[in-house]
Amino acid sequence: MDSLLEELAKLEKKGNLTKSVDNVQKTIDILVRARDSIAENPNTASVTLAKLQNPVKQSFEAINSDLKDVYKGLGNYGKAIDKKFKDKPLPTTDYDALSAHTALMNRAVAMHFLREGQFSVASTFLEDVTNHPPRVEQTSGDDSVMSVDGVGENGSGVAFLKSEELRKQFADMYHILHALKNDKNLLPAIDWARAHSAALETRGSNLEFELGKTQFVWLFTGGANPADPSNVHRGREEALRYARENLAHFQARYLKELQRLMGAMPFHPNLVESPYRRTFLNDGQWEDLAHSFTREFCSLLGLSADSPLYIAATAGAIALPTLLKLQTIMKEKRTEWTTQHELPVEIPLPPAFHFHSIFVCPVSKEQTTDENPPMMMPCGHVVAQESLVRLSKGSRFKCPYCPSESRPEDAKKLYM
């Protein structure tokens, strides 16, 4: 990457368009003065135009000279990018698991636009999808396509996304996030949390308390104008009053946190070196709070905290190098992977991308599925259902991992 960064630095230095813009402006000024002169005295038009030739020619030469460095820098930078990121063919789509599920992809794209606040783009996209619904070609023996995609308006599966209530919900979310992140105004978020206090309590969420705690910290450190000493002194009194009026009912669950907030009062002149520094001088608390709010808001709507389209695209980008290498190896060995719903190799993804627990049968070494679920024997050991059938053969059998014996009907299906 060093060579790429070096070329980027050269491009930033030489590819500056300031001189070019100045020369273009000079040319415009020359032409404007000539136009005004001709308008004032049309009889001097021929003389004015004759005098205009050399200055305009010199201006264009200066502009082209300035742009040479820009074009050269862009060319070198483009070559450096091509050298670093060599073009490789993308994996073939012979076994594309989503090729028959266009409606799923349409829903993911539309939902992404809505979640990002691009309501006009989402509306145009949904209108186009509704007017031109995807054609689902159901292959013989495959009933899953229609059961998944054959829902919604015109089979597009996006009818619920056209709900005005859903758009209003996301508009409210962005209004609250804008106030929180840009204006450091927690009041809209606090009002929302209070209105949904019961649902948040059921989820075991601490969002309402964290919002109130951050409001206390914001007031305690001076509010909107922390540099004003008088405002800081007044802020402590306002913070204490706010805690008495709004945080008292949290004592049962968050007594220790409230004690820490109150314990910071004597340390106010020197919070930097106090034990409460991380609580009161945390630069990342606003971003963390915005993420927590987004997660809880989307959870109450039955949605994930992050856009599914973003997660899928990011996971695909992480997996792409491995899949490209696999494709090359398979091509050299003239082999094919015929299982559509499984990957032939393990793709290491970050913990944030792990959403579902999986179980690999220790006997067959295969991942369990809905058709072949994990089964727990009375001894506590677990195998796949197909392995259980093969081991038992319909009669009493011995566990492959301990001396215990049991019957097939004694095994219980596990849900992960």
Short mmCIF file of C-alpha atoms in Angstrom, two decimals:
data_model
loop_
_atom_site.label_atom_id
_atom_site.label_comp_id
_atom_site.label_asym_id
_atom_site.label_seq_id
_atom_site.Cartn_x
_atom_site.Cartn_y
_atom_site.Cartn_z
CA MET A 1 0.00 0.00 0.00
CA ASP A 2 3.01 2.32 0.37
CA SER A 3 3.30 2.91 -3.37
CA LEU A 4 -0.42 3.65 -3.56
CA LEU A 5 -0.22 6.15 -0.71
CA GLU A 6 2.81 7.77 -2.33
CA GLU A 7 0.99 8.27 -5.62
CA LEU A 8 -2.02 9.62 -3.72
CA ALA A 9 0.22 12.19 -1.99
CA LYS A 10 1.65 13.25 -5.37
CA LEU A 11 -1.86 13.55 -6.79
CA GLU A 12 -2.97 15.74 -3.88
CA LYS A 13 0.09 17.94 -4.36
CA LYS A 14 0.21 18.22 -8.16
CA GLY A 15 -3.43 17.60 -8.92
CA ASN A 16 -4.50 20.83 -7.30
CA LEU A 17 -6.94 22.65 -9.57
CA THR A 18 -6.51 26.03 -7.88
CA LYS A 19 -4.24 27.43 -10.61
CA SER A 20 -6.50 26.08 -13.34
CA VAL A 21 -9.55 27.66 -11.74
CA ASP A 22 -7.72 31.00 -11.45
CA ASN A 23 -6.72 30.90 -15.12
CA VAL A 24 -10.26 30.02 -16.17
CA GLN A 25 -11.58 32.93 -14.13
CA LYS A 26 -9.04 35.27 -15.79
CA THR A 27 -10.23 34.11 -19.21
CA ILE A 28 -13.84 34.73 -18.22
CA ASP A 29 -12.93 38.23 -16.98
CA ILE A 30 -11.20 39.04 -20.28
CA LEU A 31 -14.23 37.90 -22.27
CA VAL A 32 -16.65 39.81 -20.01
CA ARG A 33 -14.64 43.03 -20.39
CA ALA A 34 -14.58 42.58 -24.17
CA ARG A 35 -18.33 42.00 -24.24
CA ASP A 36 -18.99 45.12 -22.17
CA SER A 37 -16.70 47.16 -24.41
CA ILE A 38 -18.52 46.01 -27.56
CA ALA A 39 -21.90 46.62 -25.96
CA GLU A 40 -20.86 50.14 -25.03
CA ASN A 41 -19.44 50.98 -28.48
CA PRO A 42 -20.37 48.48 -31.23
CA ASN A 43 -18.13 50.31 -33.74
CA THR A 44 -15.03 49.02 -31.89
CA ALA A 45 -16.09 45.37 -32.16
CA SER A 46 -13.51 44.38 -34.79
CA VAL A 47 -10.64 46.08 -32.93
CA THR A 48 -11.70 44.57 -29.60
CA LEU A 49 -11.95 41.08 -31.06
CA ALA A 50 -8.55 41.42 -32.71
CA LYS A 51 -6.97 42.44 -29.40
CA LEU A 52 -8.75 39.55 -27.70
CA GLN A 53 -7.05 36.77 -29.67
CA ASN A 54 -3.63 36.73 -28.00
CA PRO A 55 -4.82 37.07 -24.36
CA VAL A 56 -7.42 34.30 -24.82
CA LYS A 57 -4.88 32.07 -26.55
CA GLN A 58 -2.38 32.57 -23.73
CA SER A 59 -5.07 31.85 -21.13
CA PHE A 60 -6.03 28.56 -22.80
CA GLU A 61 -2.37 27.55 -23.02
CA ALA A 62 -1.96 28.28 -19.31
CA ILE A 63 -5.05 26.19 -18.49
CA ASN A 64 -3.84 23.25 -20.57
CA SER A 65 -0.41 23.49 -18.96
CA ASP A 66 -1.97 23.37 -15.51
CA LEU A 67 -4.11 20.38 -16.43
CA LYS A 68 -1.13 18.36 -17.71
CA ASP A 69 0.07 17.78 -14.15
CA VAL A 70 -3.45 16.84 -13.11
CA TYR A 71 -3.84 14.31 -15.93
CA LYS A 72 -0.37 12.91 -15.27
CA GLY A 73 -1.14 12.48 -11.56
CA LEU A 74 -4.46 10.80 -12.28
CA GLY A 75 -2.80 8.47 -14.77
CA ASN A 76 -0.06 7.44 -12.34
CA TYR A 77 -2.56 6.94 -9.55
CA GLY A 78 -4.79 4.82 -11.78
CA LYS A 79 -1.81 2.65 -12.76
CA ALA A 80 -0.88 2.22 -9.10
CA ILE A 81 -4.43 1.11 -8.28
CA ASP A 82 -4.49 -1.35 -11.20
CA LYS A 83 -1.12 -2.73 -10.11
CA LYS A 84 -2.20 -3.16 -6.51
CA PHE A 85 -5.72 -4.45 -7.16
CA LYS A 86 -5.41 -6.70 -10.15
CA ASP A 87 -8.59 -7.50 -12.01
CA LYS A 88 -9.89 -10.97 -11.20
CA PRO A 89 -12.95 -12.70 -12.60
CA LEU A 90 -15.90 -12.87 -10.23
CA PRO A 91 -17.21 -16.28 -9.16
CA THR A 92 -19.75 -17.79 -11.52
CA THR A 93 -23.42 -17.67 -10.59
CA ASP A 94 -24.17 -21.27 -11.53
CA TYR A 95 -25.16 -21.98 -7.94
CA ASP A 96 -26.52 -18.59 -6.91
CA ALA A 97 -28.82 -19.30 -3.96
CA LEU A 98 -30.69 -16.00 -4.43
CA SER A 99 -31.16 -16.14 -8.19
CA ALA A 100 -34.71 -17.43 -7.74
CA HIS A 101 -35.52 -15.08 -4.83
CA THR A 102 -35.65 -11.68 -6.52
CA ALA A 103 -38.36 -10.48 -4.14
CA LEU A 104 -36.11 -11.07 -1.15
CA MET A 105 -33.42 -8.89 -2.71
CA ASN A 106 -35.97 -6.22 -3.62
CA ARG A 107 -37.18 -6.10 -0.03
CA ALA A 108 -33.60 -5.86 1.25
CA VAL A 109 -32.80 -2.96 -1.12
CA ALA A 110 -36.02 -1.09 -0.33
CA MET A 111 -35.56 -1.57 3.41
CA HIS A 112 -31.98 -0.30 3.14
CA PHE A 113 -33.17 2.91 1.48
CA LEU A 114 -35.79 3.41 4.19
CA ARG A 115 -33.32 2.75 7.00
CA GLU A 116 -30.88 5.24 5.49
CA GLY A 117 -33.56 7.92 5.32
CA GLN A 118 -33.64 7.91 1.49
CA PHE A 119 -37.44 7.99 1.41
CA SER A 120 -37.86 9.44 -2.09
CA VAL A 121 -35.43 6.88 -3.55
CA ALA A 122 -37.25 4.08 -1.70
CA SER A 123 -40.60 5.31 -3.03
CA THR A 124 -39.32 5.35 -6.63
CA PHE A 125 -37.75 1.91 -6.22
CA LEU A 126 -40.91 0.41 -4.72
CA GLU A 127 -43.05 1.90 -7.47
CA ASP A 128 -40.79 0.42 -10.13
CA VAL A 129 -40.76 -3.00 -8.46
CA THR A 130 -44.55 -2.96 -8.13
CA ASN A 131 -45.06 -1.98 -11.78
CA HIS A 132 -42.50 -4.51 -13.00
CA PRO A 133 -42.73 -7.50 -10.64
CA PRO A 134 -40.08 -10.20 -10.96
CA ARG A 135 -40.94 -13.36 -12.83
CA VAL A 136 -40.41 -16.39 -10.65
CA GLU A 137 -39.45 -19.47 -12.62
CA GLN A 138 -40.26 -22.44 -10.44
CA THR A 139 -38.19 -25.47 -11.24
CA SER A 140 -39.59 -28.96 -10.91
CA GLY A 141 -39.40 -30.34 -7.42
CA ASP A 142 -38.68 -26.93 -5.88
CA ASP A 143 -41.63 -25.62 -3.89
CA SER A 144 -39.63 -23.24 -1.76
CA VAL A 145 -39.50 -20.48 -4.32
CA MET A 146 -43.20 -19.68 -4.33
CA SER A 147 -43.55 -20.12 -0.59
CA VAL A 148 -40.90 -17.48 0.04
CA ASP A 149 -41.42 -15.03 -2.78
CA GLY A 150 -45.06 -15.38 -3.63
CA VAL A 151 -46.22 -12.82 -1.11
CA GLY A 152 -47.05 -9.16 -1.15
CA GLU A 153 -48.25 -6.87 -3.86
CA ASN A 154 -48.03 -8.42 -7.34
CA GLY A 155 -45.77 -11.09 -5.89
CA SER A 156 -43.07 -8.54 -5.21
CA GLY A 157 -43.17 -8.99 -1.44
CA VAL A 158 -42.72 -5.25 -0.80
CA ALA A 159 -46.29 -4.20 0.02
CA PHE A 160 -45.57 -3.73 3.73
CA LEU A 161 -42.64 -1.43 2.90
CA LYS A 162 -45.04 1.02 1.23
CA SER A 163 -46.74 1.67 4.54
CA GLU A 164 -46.78 5.34 5.50
CA GLU A 165 -46.59 4.31 9.15
CA LEU A 166 -43.27 2.54 8.54
CA ARG A 167 -41.82 5.59 6.78
CA LYS A 168 -43.05 7.83 9.58
CA GLN A 169 -41.31 5.57 12.10
CA PHE A 170 -37.98 5.87 10.30
CA ALA A 171 -38.46 9.62 9.82
CA ASP A 172 -38.95 9.93 13.59
CA MET A 173 -35.86 7.84 14.20
CA TYR A 174 -33.70 10.09 12.01
CA HIS A 175 -35.14 13.22 13.60
CA ILE A 176 -34.18 11.90 17.04
CA LEU A 177 -30.73 10.76 15.88
CA HIS A 178 -30.05 14.14 14.26
CA ALA A 179 -30.91 15.93 17.49
CA LEU A 180 -28.79 13.50 19.51
CA LYS A 181 -25.66 13.41 17.35
CA ASN A 182 -25.56 16.91 15.85
CA ASP A 183 -27.19 19.06 18.54
CA LYS A 184 -26.46 16.89 21.59
CA ASN A 185 -30.14 17.20 22.40
CA LEU A 186 -31.28 14.12 24.29
CA LEU A 187 -34.83 15.26 25.04
CA PRO A 188 -36.50 13.73 21.90
CA ALA A 189 -34.77 10.40 22.57
CA ILE A 190 -35.75 10.52 26.26
CA ASP A 191 -39.38 11.25 25.36
CA TRP A 192 -39.38 8.29 22.95
CA ALA A 193 -37.85 5.98 25.56
CA ARG A 194 -40.45 7.02 28.15
CA ALA A 195 -43.26 6.40 25.67
CA HIS A 196 -41.92 2.88 25.05
CA SER A 197 -40.73 2.23 28.59
CA ALA A 198 -42.80 -0.95 29.04
CA ALA A 199 -41.54 -2.53 25.81
CA LEU A 200 -37.93 -1.62 26.62
CA GLU A 201 -38.36 -3.02 30.14
CA THR A 202 -39.65 -6.29 28.69
CA ARG A 203 -36.56 -6.54 26.49
CA GLY A 204 -34.31 -5.90 29.50
CA SER A 205 -32.98 -2.75 27.83
CA ASN A 206 -31.19 -0.06 29.82
CA LEU A 207 -31.62 2.59 27.11
CA GLU A 208 -33.98 4.81 29.11
CA PHE A 209 -31.58 4.92 32.04
CA GLU A 210 -28.53 5.51 29.83
CA LEU A 211 -30.28 8.45 28.16
CA GLY A 212 -31.17 9.95 31.53
CA LYS A 213 -27.65 9.33 32.83
CA THR A 214 -26.11 11.05 29.81
CA GLN A 215 -28.49 13.99 30.22
CA PHE A 216 -27.30 14.29 33.83
CA VAL A 217 -23.65 14.24 32.68
CA TRP A 218 -24.37 16.82 29.97
CA LEU A 219 -25.96 19.19 32.48
CA PHE A 220 -23.29 18.49 35.09
CA THR A 221 -20.44 19.46 32.72
CA GLY A 222 -22.02 22.74 31.64
CA GLY A 223 -24.59 21.78 29.03
CA ALA A 224 -24.45 23.65 25.75
CA ASN A 225 -21.73 26.06 26.96
CA PRO A 226 -19.24 24.17 29.17
CA ALA A 227 -16.61 26.93 28.80
CA ASP A 228 -18.70 29.42 30.81
CA PRO A 229 -17.83 29.05 34.55
CA SER A 230 -21.19 30.40 35.68
CA ASN A 231 -22.95 27.99 33.36
CA VAL A 232 -20.92 25.10 34.79
CA HIS A 233 -21.88 26.04 38.36
CA ARG A 234 -25.53 26.38 37.38
CA GLY A 235 -25.27 23.07 35.49
CA ARG A 236 -24.45 21.14 38.66
CA GLU A 237 -27.60 22.43 40.31
CA GLU A 238 -29.67 21.60 37.21
CA ALA A 239 -28.14 18.12 37.05
CA LEU A 240 -28.99 17.45 40.68
CA ARG A 241 -32.54 18.69 40.17
CA TYR A 242 -32.87 16.58 37.01
CA ALA A 243 -31.70 13.47 38.88
CA ARG A 244 -34.25 14.00 41.68
CA GLU A 245 -37.11 14.50 39.22
CA ASN A 246 -36.26 11.93 36.53
CA LEU A 247 -33.83 9.31 37.83
CA ALA A 248 -35.23 8.49 41.27
CA HIS A 249 -37.40 5.63 39.98
CA PHE A 250 -34.27 3.86 38.65
CA GLN A 251 -32.86 3.26 42.14
CA ALA A 252 -34.08 -0.33 42.33
CA ARG A 253 -32.17 -1.43 39.22
CA TYR A 254 -29.31 1.06 38.91
CA LEU A 255 -28.48 2.08 42.47
CA LYS A 256 -24.69 1.75 42.04
CA GLU A 257 -24.68 3.83 38.85
CA LEU A 258 -26.73 6.55 40.56
CA GLN A 259 -24.37 6.52 43.52
CA ARG A 260 -21.46 7.07 41.15
CA LEU A 261 -23.22 10.06 39.61
CA MET A 262 -23.86 11.61 43.01
CA GLY A 263 -20.36 10.76 44.23
CA ALA A 264 -18.85 12.86 41.47
CA MET A 265 -20.20 16.09 42.97
CA PRO A 266 -17.20 16.78 45.30
CA PHE A 267 -14.76 16.03 42.47
CA HIS A 268 -16.26 18.57 40.08
CA PRO A 269 -13.25 20.96 40.06
CA ASN A 270 -10.91 18.13 39.04
CA LEU A 271 -12.88 15.50 37.15
CA VAL A 272 -9.89 14.71 34.91
CA GLU A 273 -8.00 13.05 37.75
CA SER A 274 -11.05 11.73 39.59
CA PRO A 275 -12.33 8.12 39.66
CA TYR A 276 -15.30 9.34 37.62
CA ARG A 277 -13.32 10.51 34.60
CA ARG A 278 -14.55 7.74 32.28
CA THR A 279 -18.18 8.47 33.15
CA PHE A 280 -18.08 12.26 32.75
CA LEU A 281 -15.37 12.76 30.10
CA ASN A 282 -16.18 10.03 27.60
CA ASP A 283 -15.91 11.39 24.04
CA GLY A 284 -17.42 8.28 22.50
CA GLN A 285 -20.56 8.16 24.63
CA TRP A 286 -22.70 10.04 22.10
CA GLU A 287 -21.86 7.68 19.26
CA ASP A 288 -22.42 4.65 21.51
CA LEU A 289 -25.73 6.09 22.67
CA ALA A 290 -26.84 6.73 19.07
CA HIS A 291 -26.02 3.12 18.16
CA SER A 292 -27.89 1.80 21.21
CA PHE A 293 -30.91 3.95 20.36
CA THR A 294 -30.91 2.72 16.74
CA ARG A 295 -30.67 -0.89 17.91
CA GLU A 296 -33.56 -0.58 20.34
CA PHE A 297 -35.71 1.45 17.94
CA CYS A 298 -35.29 -1.14 15.18
CA SER A 299 -35.80 -4.01 17.62
CA LEU A 300 -39.23 -2.67 18.58
CA LEU A 301 -40.05 -2.62 14.86
CA GLY A 302 -38.92 -6.24 14.59
CA LEU A 303 -35.79 -5.30 12.62
CA SER A 304 -32.06 -5.79 13.13
CA ALA A 305 -29.89 -2.89 14.26
CA ASP A 306 -27.92 -2.86 10.99
CA SER A 307 -29.18 -2.98 7.43
CA PRO A 308 -29.37 -6.61 6.19
CA LEU A 309 -28.16 -5.42 2.79
CA TYR A 310 -25.09 -3.81 4.37
CA ILE A 311 -24.36 -6.94 6.41
CA ALA A 312 -24.76 -9.24 3.40
CA ALA A 313 -22.57 -7.04 1.16
CA THR A 314 -19.86 -6.74 3.82
CA ALA A 315 -19.85 -10.47 4.55
CA GLY A 316 -19.68 -11.14 0.81
CA ALA A 317 -16.71 -8.80 0.42
CA ILE A 318 -14.92 -10.63 3.25
CA ALA A 319 -15.66 -14.03 1.71
CA LEU A 320 -14.88 -13.06 -1.90
CA PRO A 321 -11.05 -13.62 -1.83
CA THR A 322 -11.54 -17.13 -0.41
CA LEU A 323 -14.21 -17.97 -2.98
CA LEU A 324 -12.02 -16.69 -5.82
CA LYS A 325 -9.13 -18.85 -4.65
CA LEU A 326 -11.47 -21.83 -4.32
CA GLN A 327 -12.80 -21.30 -7.84
CA THR A 328 -9.25 -21.28 -9.22
CA ILE A 329 -8.38 -24.53 -7.42
CA MET A 330 -11.58 -26.24 -8.54
CA LYS A 331 -10.97 -25.15 -12.12
CA GLU A 332 -7.44 -26.56 -12.05
CA LYS A 333 -8.62 -29.87 -10.57
CA ARG A 334 -11.69 -29.94 -12.82
CA THR A 335 -14.07 -30.44 -9.90
CA GLU A 336 -17.43 -28.87 -9.09
CA TRP A 337 -19.34 -28.02 -5.95
CA THR A 338 -22.90 -29.18 -6.34
CA THR A 339 -24.44 -28.37 -2.94
CA GLN A 340 -26.25 -25.08 -3.45
CA HIS A 341 -27.05 -24.14 0.16
CA GLU A 342 -23.62 -24.78 1.67
CA LEU A 343 -20.16 -23.36 1.14
CA PRO A 344 -17.38 -25.87 0.48
CA VAL A 345 -14.97 -24.14 2.88
CA GLU A 346 -15.18 -22.33 6.20
CA ILE A 347 -15.44 -18.54 5.81
CA PRO A 348 -14.09 -16.77 8.93
CA LEU A 349 -16.34 -13.80 9.70
CA PRO A 350 -16.04 -11.29 12.58
CA PRO A 351 -18.13 -12.04 15.70
CA ALA A 352 -20.50 -9.20 14.79
CA PHE A 353 -21.59 -11.24 11.75
CA HIS A 354 -22.54 -14.35 13.73
CA PHE A 355 -26.33 -14.42 14.12
CA HIS A 356 -27.39 -18.07 14.28
CA SER A 357 -26.01 -20.93 16.31
CA ILE A 358 -25.00 -23.96 14.26
CA PHE A 359 -24.31 -27.55 15.21
CA VAL A 360 -22.08 -29.98 13.36
CA CYS A 361 -22.82 -33.61 14.04
CA PRO A 362 -19.75 -35.29 15.63
CA VAL A 363 -20.62 -38.57 13.89
CA SER A 364 -21.35 -37.52 10.29
CA LYS A 365 -19.34 -34.26 10.46
CA GLU A 366 -22.22 -32.53 8.69
CA GLN A 367 -24.00 -29.34 9.73
CA THR A 368 -27.54 -29.95 10.96
CA THR A 369 -30.50 -28.46 9.09
CA ASP A 370 -34.26 -28.17 9.55
CA GLU A 371 -34.65 -31.49 7.74
CA ASN A 372 -31.82 -33.09 9.74
CA PRO A 373 -32.07 -31.43 13.18
CA PRO A 374 -29.83 -32.05 16.20
CA MET A 375 -31.17 -34.68 18.62
CA MET A 376 -30.15 -34.96 22.28
CA MET A 377 -30.02 -38.42 23.85
CA PRO A 378 -30.88 -39.01 27.54
CA CYS A 379 -27.17 -39.00 28.41
CA GLY A 380 -26.88 -35.41 27.14
CA HIS A 381 -24.84 -36.08 24.02
CA VAL A 382 -26.12 -34.70 20.72
CA VAL A 383 -26.01 -36.09 17.18
CA ALA A 384 -27.87 -35.34 13.97
CA GLN A 385 -31.18 -37.09 13.37
CA GLU A 386 -29.85 -39.06 10.39
CA SER A 387 -26.89 -40.26 12.47
CA LEU A 388 -29.32 -41.26 15.24
CA VAL A 389 -31.35 -43.35 12.79
CA ARG A 390 -28.22 -45.05 11.44
CA LEU A 391 -26.92 -45.81 14.94
CA SER A 392 -30.16 -47.13 16.35
CA LYS A 393 -31.54 -49.06 13.38
CA GLY A 394 -34.90 -48.83 15.11
CA SER A 395 -33.83 -50.55 18.32
CA ARG A 396 -31.93 -49.86 21.53
CA PHE A 397 -28.42 -48.53 20.88
CA LYS A 398 -25.32 -47.35 22.69
CA CYS A 399 -24.22 -43.71 22.67
CA PRO A 400 -21.08 -43.27 20.52
CA TYR A 401 -19.47 -41.12 23.24
CA CYS A 402 -20.41 -42.83 26.53
CA PRO A 403 -21.60 -46.23 27.79
CA SER A 404 -25.23 -45.10 28.12
CA GLU A 405 -27.90 -46.93 26.15
CA SER A 406 -31.21 -45.54 24.95
CA ARG A 407 -33.98 -45.91 22.39
CA PRO A 408 -34.53 -43.57 19.40
CA GLU A 409 -37.83 -42.31 20.81
CA ASP A 410 -36.02 -41.15 23.98
CA ALA A 411 -34.05 -38.52 22.02
CA LYS A 412 -35.30 -34.96 22.04
CA LYS A 413 -35.04 -32.43 19.25
CA LEU A 414 -32.86 -29.39 20.04
CA TYR A 415 -33.78 -25.85 19.00
CA MET A 416 -30.92 -23.36 18.64
#
